[in-house]
Coordinates of C-alpha atoms and ligand atoms in Angstrom, one line a residue:
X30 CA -15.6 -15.7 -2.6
X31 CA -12.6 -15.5 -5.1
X32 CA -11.7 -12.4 -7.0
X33 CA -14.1 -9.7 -5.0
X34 CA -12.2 -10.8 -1.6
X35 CA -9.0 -8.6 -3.1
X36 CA -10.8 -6.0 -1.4
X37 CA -10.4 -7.4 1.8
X38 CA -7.0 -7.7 1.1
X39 CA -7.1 -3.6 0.5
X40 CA -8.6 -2.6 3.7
X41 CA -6.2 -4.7 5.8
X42 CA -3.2 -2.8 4.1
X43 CA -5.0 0.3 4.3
X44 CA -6.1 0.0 7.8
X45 CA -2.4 -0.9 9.0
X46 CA -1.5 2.4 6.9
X47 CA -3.6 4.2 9.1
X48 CA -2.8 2.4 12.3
X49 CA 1.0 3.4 11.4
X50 CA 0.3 7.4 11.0
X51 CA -1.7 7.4 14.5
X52 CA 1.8 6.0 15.6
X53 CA 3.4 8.9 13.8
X54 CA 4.7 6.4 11.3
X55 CA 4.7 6.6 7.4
X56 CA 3.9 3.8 4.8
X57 CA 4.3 3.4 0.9
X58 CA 2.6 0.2 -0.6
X59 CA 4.4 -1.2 -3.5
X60 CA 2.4 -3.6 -5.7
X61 CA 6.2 -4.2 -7.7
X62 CA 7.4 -6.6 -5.3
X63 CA 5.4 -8.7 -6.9
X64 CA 7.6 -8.9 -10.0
X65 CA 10.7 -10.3 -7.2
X66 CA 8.4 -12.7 -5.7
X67 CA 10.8 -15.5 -5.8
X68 CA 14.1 -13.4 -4.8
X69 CA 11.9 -12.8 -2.0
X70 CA 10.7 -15.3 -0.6
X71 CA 14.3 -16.9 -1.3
X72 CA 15.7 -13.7 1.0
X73 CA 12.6 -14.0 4.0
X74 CA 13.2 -17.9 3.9
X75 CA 9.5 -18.8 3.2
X76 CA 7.5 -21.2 1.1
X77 CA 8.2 -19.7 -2.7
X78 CA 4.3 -20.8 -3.8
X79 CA 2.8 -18.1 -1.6
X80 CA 2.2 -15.4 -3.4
X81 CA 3.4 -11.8 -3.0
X82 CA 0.6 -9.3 -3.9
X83 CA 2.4 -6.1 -2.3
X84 CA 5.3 -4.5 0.1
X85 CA 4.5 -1.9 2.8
X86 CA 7.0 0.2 3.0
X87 CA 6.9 1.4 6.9
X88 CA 9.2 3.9 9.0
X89 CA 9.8 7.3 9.6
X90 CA 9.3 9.8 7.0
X91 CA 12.3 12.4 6.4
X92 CA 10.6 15.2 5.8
X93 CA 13.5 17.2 5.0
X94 CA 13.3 15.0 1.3
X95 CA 12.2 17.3 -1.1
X96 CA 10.8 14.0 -2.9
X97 CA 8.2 14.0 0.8
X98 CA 7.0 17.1 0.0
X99 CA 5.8 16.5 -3.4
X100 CA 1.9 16.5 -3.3
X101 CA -0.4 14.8 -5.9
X102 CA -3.5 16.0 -7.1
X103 CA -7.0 14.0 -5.8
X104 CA -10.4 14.2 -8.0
X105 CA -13.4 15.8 -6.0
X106 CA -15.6 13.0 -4.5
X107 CA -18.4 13.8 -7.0
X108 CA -16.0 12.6 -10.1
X109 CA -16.7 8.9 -8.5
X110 CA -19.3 8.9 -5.9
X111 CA -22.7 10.5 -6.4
X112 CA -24.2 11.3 -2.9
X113 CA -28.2 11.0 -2.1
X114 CA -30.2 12.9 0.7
Ligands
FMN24 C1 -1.7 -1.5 -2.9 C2 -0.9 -0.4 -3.6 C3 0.3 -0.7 -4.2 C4 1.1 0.3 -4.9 N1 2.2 -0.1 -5.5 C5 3.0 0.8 -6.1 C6 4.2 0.5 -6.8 O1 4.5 -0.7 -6.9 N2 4.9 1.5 -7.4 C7 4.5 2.8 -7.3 O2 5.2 3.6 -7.9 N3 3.4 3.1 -6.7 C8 2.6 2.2 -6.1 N4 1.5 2.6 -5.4 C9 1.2 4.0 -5.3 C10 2.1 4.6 -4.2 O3 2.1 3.8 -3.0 C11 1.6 6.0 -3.8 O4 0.2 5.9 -3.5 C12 1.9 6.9 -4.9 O5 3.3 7.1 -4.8 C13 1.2 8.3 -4.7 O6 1.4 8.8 -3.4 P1 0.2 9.5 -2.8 O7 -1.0 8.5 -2.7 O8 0.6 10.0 -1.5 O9 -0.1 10.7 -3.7 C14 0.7 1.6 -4.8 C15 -0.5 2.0 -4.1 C16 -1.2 1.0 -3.5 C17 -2.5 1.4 -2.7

């Protein structure tokens, strides 16, 4: 379906980023892997024309980081959604 599919693509990382935090797990998806693509696939050993879209960073958060407890700020939902009854 070409270039709408990259969605799929988004709710498979996102639903293993929740499947991680119901294991008490954290994750941190980083799109700039991509840049390393081929030091990357050099260092997993696999076929360099696959292409890299993004890392998941996965483990255990330190929560005594004071870089964990930073907190950005989210839009209300009405800034991008508009509801109907
Ligand atoms: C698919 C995806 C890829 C991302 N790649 C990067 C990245 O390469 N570098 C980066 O600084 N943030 C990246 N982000 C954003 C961070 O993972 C994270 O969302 C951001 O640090 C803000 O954290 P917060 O969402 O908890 O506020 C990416 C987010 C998503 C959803």
């Amino acid at each position: 379906m070409g270039p709408p599919q990259w969605s799929d693509l988004g709710m498979l990382i996102q639903n293993i980023m929740l499947l991680a935090r119901e294991q008490g797990l954290e994750t941190c998806p980083q799109e700039s892997w991509a840049i390393w693509h081929k030091e990357v696939a050099e260092f997993l050993g696999v076929d360099p024309s696959l292409m890299l879209f993004c890392g998941l960073a996965l483990g255990y958060g330190d929560t005594a980081a004071p870089i964990n407890r930073l907190r950005t700020d989210r839009a209300a939902s009405d800034a991008f959604a508009v509801f109907h009854d």
